[in-house]
Amino acid sequence: MRKGDFARCLMHENDALRLLPTYTVALYNRAHCLMELGRLDEARDEFERLAALAPRLAMARNGLGVIAFRKGDLVRAEREFAQALAIDPTLKTAADNLSILRRPKKR
């Protein structure tokens, strides 16, 4: 998806959330769009809100891990990916992210 598509998607998710502020699908999509647009602090806030509303939604924790990773907070990233897998051991995205994070660094 192009950046313009994420900006357009963000507008649609904002509209949906004005109608139903706790709509978890729209919250996830909004957080993802913000992340892809590089608005990491806003995306983190949305993923945290989503995790509070839907604590069993592993993708919220995975999103928090991705943001932590992008911001260089590898300890938090690992914790969030592990938490996502504790919620849903079949979440391949979180497993892949954790594997990448734990991969030995080349010298």
Coordinates of N, CA, C and O in Angstrom, one line a residue:
M1 N 0.8 -1.2 0.0 CA 0.0 0.0 0.0 C 0.9 1.2 0.0 O 1.9 1.3 0.7
R2 N 0.5 2.2 -0.8 CA 1.3 3.5 -0.8 C 0.9 4.4 0.3 O -0.1 4.2 0.9
K3 N 1.8 5.3 0.7 CA 1.6 6.2 1.8 C 0.3 7.0 1.7 O -0.5 7.2 2.6
G4 N -0.1 7.4 0.4 CA -1.4 8.1 0.2 C -2.5 7.2 0.6 O -3.6 7.6 1.1
D5 N -2.4 5.9 0.3 CA -3.4 4.9 0.7 C -3.6 4.8 2.2 O -4.7 4.7 2.7
F6 N -2.5 4.9 2.9 CA -2.5 4.9 4.4 C -3.2 6.1 4.9 O -3.9 6.1 5.9
A7 N -2.9 7.3 4.3 CA -3.5 8.5 4.7 C -5.0 8.5 4.5 O -5.8 8.9 5.4
R8 N -5.4 7.9 3.4 CA -6.9 7.8 3.1 C -7.5 6.8 4.0 O -8.6 7.1 4.5
C9 N -6.9 5.7 4.3 CA -7.4 4.7 5.2 C -7.5 5.3 6.6 O -8.6 5.1 7.3
L10 N -6.6 6.1 7.0 CA -6.7 6.8 8.3 C -7.9 7.7 8.4 O -8.6 7.7 9.4
M11 N -8.2 8.4 7.3 CA -9.4 9.2 7.3 C -10.7 8.4 7.5 O -11.6 8.7 8.3
H12 N -10.7 7.2 6.9 CA -11.9 6.3 7.0 C -12.0 5.8 8.4 O -13.1 5.7 8.9
E13 N -10.9 5.4 8.9 CA -10.9 4.8 10.3 C -11.3 5.9 11.3 O -12.0 5.6 12.3
N14 N -10.8 7.1 11.1 CA -11.3 8.2 12.0 C -12.8 8.4 11.9 O -13.4 8.6 13.0
D15 N -13.3 8.3 10.7 CA -14.8 8.5 10.6 C -15.5 7.4 11.3 O -16.5 7.6 12.0
A16 N -15.0 6.1 11.2 CA -15.6 5.0 11.9 C -15.6 5.2 13.4 O -16.5 4.9 14.1
L17 N -14.4 5.6 13.9 CA -14.3 5.8 15.3 C -15.1 6.9 15.9 O -15.4 6.9 17.1
R18 N -15.4 7.9 15.1 CA -16.3 9.0 15.5 C -17.7 8.4 15.8 O -18.4 8.8 16.7
L19 N -18.1 7.4 15.0 CA -19.4 6.8 15.2 C -19.4 5.7 16.3 O -20.4 5.6 17.0
L20 N -18.3 5.0 16.4 CA -18.2 4.0 17.4 C -16.8 3.9 18.0 O -15.9 3.2 17.5
P21 N -16.5 4.7 19.0 CA -15.1 4.9 19.5 C -14.4 3.6 20.0 O -13.2 3.6 20.1
T22 N -15.2 2.6 20.3 CA -14.6 1.3 20.8 C -14.5 0.2 19.8 O -14.3 -1.0 20.1
Y23 N -14.7 0.5 18.5 CA -14.7 -0.4 17.4 C -13.3 -0.9 17.2 O -12.4 -0.2 16.7
T24 N -13.0 -2.1 17.7 CA -11.6 -2.6 17.8 C -11.0 -2.7 16.4 O -9.7 -2.5 16.2
V25 N -11.7 -3.1 15.4 CA -11.2 -3.3 14.0 C -10.7 -1.9 13.5 O -9.6 -1.8 13.0
A26 N -11.5 -0.9 13.7 CA -11.1 0.4 13.3 C -9.9 1.0 14.1 O -9.0 1.6 13.6
L27 N -9.8 0.6 15.4 CA -8.7 1.0 16.2 C -7.4 0.4 15.7 O -6.4 1.0 15.6
Y28 N -7.5 -0.9 15.4 CA -6.3 -1.6 14.9 C -5.9 -1.0 13.6 O -4.7 -0.7 13.4
N29 N -6.8 -0.8 12.7 CA -6.5 -0.2 11.4 C -5.9 1.2 11.5 O -4.9 1.5 10.8
R30 N -6.5 2.0 12.4 CA -6.0 3.3 12.6 C -4.5 3.3 13.2 O -3.6 4.0 12.7
A31 N -4.3 2.4 14.1 CA -2.9 2.3 14.7 C -1.9 1.8 13.6 O -0.8 2.3 13.5
H32 N -2.3 0.9 12.8 CA -1.5 0.4 11.7 C -1.2 1.5 10.7 O 0.0 1.6 10.3
C33 N -2.2 2.2 10.3 CA -2.0 3.3 9.4 C -1.0 4.3 9.9 O -0.1 4.8 9.3
L34 N -1.2 4.7 11.2 CA -0.3 5.7 11.8 C 1.1 5.2 11.9 O 2.1 5.9 11.6
M35 N 1.3 3.9 12.1 CA 2.6 3.3 12.2 C 3.3 3.4 10.8 O 4.4 3.8 10.7
E36 N 2.5 3.0 9.8 CA 3.1 3.0 8.4 C 3.3 4.4 7.9 O 4.2 4.6 7.1
L37 N 2.7 5.4 8.5 CA 2.9 6.8 8.1 C 4.1 7.4 8.9 O 4.4 8.6 8.8
G38 N 4.6 6.6 9.8 CA 5.8 7.0 10.6 C 5.4 7.8 11.8 O 6.3 8.4 12.5
R39 N 4.1 7.8 12.2 CA 3.7 8.5 13.4 C 3.6 7.6 14.5 O 2.6 7.2 15.0
L40 N 4.8 7.2 15.0 CA 5.0 6.1 15.9 C 4.4 6.3 17.3 O 3.8 5.4 17.9
D41 N 4.6 7.5 17.8 CA 4.0 7.8 19.1 C 2.5 7.7 19.1 O 1.9 7.2 20.1
E42 N 1.9 8.3 18.1 CA 0.4 8.2 18.0 C 0.0 6.7 17.8 O -1.0 6.3 18.4
A43 N 0.7 6.0 17.0 CA 0.4 4.6 16.8 C 0.5 3.8 18.1 O -0.4 3.0 18.4
R44 N 1.6 4.1 18.8 CA 1.8 3.4 20.1 C 0.6 3.7 21.0 O 0.0 2.8 21.7
D45 N 0.2 4.9 21.1 CA -1.0 5.3 21.9 C -2.2 4.5 21.5 O -3.0 4.0 22.4
E46 N -2.5 4.4 20.2 CA -3.6 3.7 19.7 C -3.5 2.2 20.0 O -4.5 1.5 20.4
F47 N -2.4 1.6 19.8 CA -2.2 0.1 20.2 C -2.4 -0.1 21.7 O -3.0 -1.1 22.1
E48 N -1.9 0.8 22.5 CA -2.1 0.7 23.9 C -3.6 0.8 24.3 O -4.1 0.0 25.1
R49 N -4.3 1.7 23.6 CA -5.7 1.8 23.9 C -6.4 0.6 23.4 O -7.3 0.0 24.1
L50 N -6.0 0.0 22.3 CA -6.6 -1.2 21.8 C -6.3 -2.4 22.8 O -7.2 -3.2 23.1
A51 N -5.1 -2.5 23.3 CA -4.8 -3.5 24.2 C -5.6 -3.4 25.5 O -5.9 -4.5 26.1
A52 N -5.9 -2.2 25.9 CA -6.7 -2.0 27.1 C -8.1 -2.4 26.9 O -8.8 -3.0 27.7
L53 N -8.6 -2.1 25.7 CA -10.0 -2.5 25.3 C -10.2 -4.0 25.0 O -11.2 -4.6 25.3
A54 N -9.2 -4.6 24.4 CA -9.2 -6.0 24.0 C -7.9 -6.7 24.5 O -7.1 -7.0 23.6
P55 N -7.8 -7.0 25.8 CA -6.5 -7.5 26.3 C -6.2 -8.9 25.7 O -5.0 -9.3 25.7
R56 N -7.1 -9.6 25.1 CA -6.8 -10.9 24.5 C -6.5 -10.8 23.0 O -6.4 -11.8 22.3
L57 N -6.3 -9.6 22.5 CA -6.0 -9.3 21.1 C -4.5 -9.3 20.9 O -3.9 -8.3 21.2
A58 N -3.9 -10.4 20.5 CA -2.5 -10.5 20.4 C -1.9 -9.5 19.4 O -0.8 -9.1 19.5
M59 N -2.6 -9.2 18.3 CA -2.1 -8.2 17.3 C -1.8 -6.8 17.9 O -1.0 -6.1 17.4
A60 N -2.5 -6.5 19.0 CA -2.2 -5.2 19.6 C -0.9 -5.2 20.2 O -0.1 -4.3 20.1
R61 N -0.5 -6.3 20.9 CA 0.8 -6.5 21.5 C 1.9 -6.6 20.5 O 3.0 -6.0 20.6
N62 N 1.6 -7.3 19.4 CA 2.5 -7.3 18.3 C 2.8 -5.9 17.7 O 4.0 -5.6 17.5
G63 N 1.8 -5.2 17.5 CA 2.0 -3.8 17.0 C 2.8 -3.0 18.0 O 3.7 -2.2 17.5
L64 N 2.6 -3.1 19.3 CA 3.4 -2.4 20.3 C 4.9 -2.9 20.2 O 5.8 -2.1 20.3
G65 N 5.1 -4.1 19.9 CA 6.4 -4.7 19.7 C 7.1 -4.1 18.5 O 8.3 -3.7 18.5
V66 N 6.4 -4.0 17.4 CA 6.9 -3.4 16.2 C 7.4 -2.0 16.4 O 8.5 -1.5 16.0
I67 N 6.5 -1.2 17.1 CA 6.8 0.2 17.3 C 8.1 0.3 18.2 O 9.0 1.1 18.0
A68 N 8.1 -0.5 19.3 CA 9.3 -0.5 20.2 C 10.5 -0.9 19.4 O 11.6 -0.2 19.6
F69 N 10.4 -1.8 18.5 CA 11.6 -2.2 17.7 C 12.1 -1.1 16.8 O 13.2 -0.8 16.8
R70 N 11.1 -0.4 16.2 CA 11.5 0.7 15.3 C 12.1 1.8 16.0 O 12.9 2.6 15.5
K71 N 11.7 2.0 17.3 CA 12.2 3.1 18.1 C 13.5 2.7 18.8 O 14.1 3.5 19.6
G72 N 13.9 1.4 18.6 CA 15.2 1.0 19.2 C 15.1 0.4 20.6 O 16.1 0.1 21.3
D73 N 13.9 0.3 21.1 CA 13.7 -0.3 22.5 C 13.5 -1.8 22.4 O 12.4 -2.3 22.4
L74 N 14.6 -2.5 22.2 CA 14.6 -3.9 21.9 C 14.1 -4.8 23.1 O 13.5 -5.8 22.9
V75 N 14.3 -4.3 24.3 CA 13.8 -5.0 25.5 C 12.3 -5.0 25.5 O 11.6 -6.0 25.7
R76 N 11.7 -3.8 25.3 CA 10.2 -3.8 25.2 C 9.7 -4.5 24.0 O 8.7 -5.2 24.1
A77 N 10.4 -4.4 22.9 CA 9.9 -5.2 21.7 C 9.8 -6.7 22.0 O 8.8 -7.3 21.7
E78 N 10.9 -7.2 22.6 CA 10.9 -8.6 22.9 C 9.8 -9.0 23.9 O 9.1 -10.0 23.7
R79 N 9.6 -8.1 24.9 CA 8.5 -8.4 25.9 C 7.1 -8.4 25.2 O 6.3 -9.2 25.5
E80 N 6.9 -7.4 24.3 CA 5.6 -7.3 23.6 C 5.3 -8.5 22.7 O 4.2 -9.0 22.6
F81 N 6.4 -8.9 21.9 CA 6.2 -10.0 21.0 C 5.9 -11.3 21.8 O 5.1 -12.1 21.5
A82 N 6.7 -11.5 22.9 CA 6.4 -12.6 23.8 C 5.0 -12.6 24.4 O 4.4 -13.7 24.5
Q83 N 4.6 -11.4 24.8 CA 3.2 -11.3 25.3 C 2.2 -11.7 24.3 O 1.2 -12.3 24.5
A84 N 2.4 -11.2 23.0 CA 1.5 -11.6 21.9 C 1.4 -13.1 21.8 O 0.3 -13.6 21.6
L85 N 2.6 -13.7 21.8 CA 2.6 -15.2 21.7 C 2.0 -15.9 22.9 O 1.4 -17.0 22.7
A86 N 2.1 -15.3 24.1 CA 1.4 -15.9 25.2 C -0.1 -15.9 25.1 O -0.8 -16.8 25.5
I87 N -0.6 -14.8 24.4 CA -2.0 -14.7 24.2 C -2.5 -15.6 23.1 O -3.5 -16.3 23.2
D88 N -1.7 -15.6 22.0 CA -2.0 -16.5 20.8 C -0.7 -17.1 20.3 O 0.0 -16.5 19.5
P89 N -0.4 -18.4 20.7 CA 0.8 -19.0 20.3 C 0.9 -19.3 18.8 O 1.9 -19.6 18.3
T90 N -0.3 -19.2 18.1 CA -0.3 -19.4 16.6 C 0.0 -18.1 15.8 O -0.1 -18.2 14.6
L91 N 0.2 -17.0 16.5 CA 0.4 -15.7 15.7 C 1.7 -15.7 15.1 O 2.7 -15.3 15.7
K92 N 1.8 -16.1 13.8 CA 3.0 -16.2 13.1 C 3.8 -14.9 13.0 O 5.0 -14.9 13.1
T93 N 3.1 -13.8 12.8 CA 3.7 -12.5 12.8 C 4.6 -12.2 14.0 O 5.7 -11.8 13.9
A94 N 4.0 -12.5 15.2 CA 4.7 -12.3 16.4 C 5.9 -13.2 16.5 O 7.0 -12.8 17.0
A95 N 5.7 -14.5 16.2 CA 6.8 -15.5 16.2 C 7.9 -15.1 15.3 O 9.1 -15.1 15.7
D96 N 7.6 -14.6 14.1 CA 8.6 -14.2 13.1 C 9.3 -12.9 13.7 O 10.6 -12.9 13.6
N97 N 8.6 -12.0 14.2 CA 9.2 -10.8 14.8 C 10.2 -11.1 15.9 O 11.3 -10.6 16.0
L98 N 9.7 -12.0 16.8 CA 10.6 -12.4 17.9 C 11.8 -13.1 17.4 O 12.9 -12.9 17.9
S99 N 11.7 -14.0 16.4 CA 12.8 -14.7 15.8 C 13.8 -13.7 15.2 O 15.0 -13.8 15.4
I100 N 13.3 -12.7 14.5 CA 14.2 -11.7 13.9 C 15.0 -10.9 15.0 O 16.2 -10.7 15.0
L101 N 14.2 -10.6 16.1 CA 14.8 -9.8 17.2 C 15.9 -10.6 17.9 O 16.9 -10.1 18.3
R102 N 15.7 -11.9 18.0 CA 16.6 -12.8 18.8 C 17.7 -13.4 17.9 O 18.7 -14.0 18.4
R103 N 17.7 -13.1 16.6 CA 18.7 -13.6 15.7 C 20.0 -13.0 16.0 O 20.1 -11.8 16.2
P104 N 21.1 -13.8 16.1 CA 22.4 -13.3 16.4 C 22.8 -12.2 15.3 O 22.6 -12.4 14.1
K105 N 23.4 -11.2 15.8 CA 23.9 -10.1 15.0 C 25.2 -10.5 14.2 O 26.0 -11.1 14.8
K106 N 25.2 -10.2 12.9 CA 26.5 -10.4 12.2 C 27.5 -9.4 12.5 O 27.2 -8.2 12.7
R107 N 28.7 -9.8 12.6 CA 29.8 -8.8 12.9 C 30.5 -8.3 11.7 O 30.6 -8.8 10.7

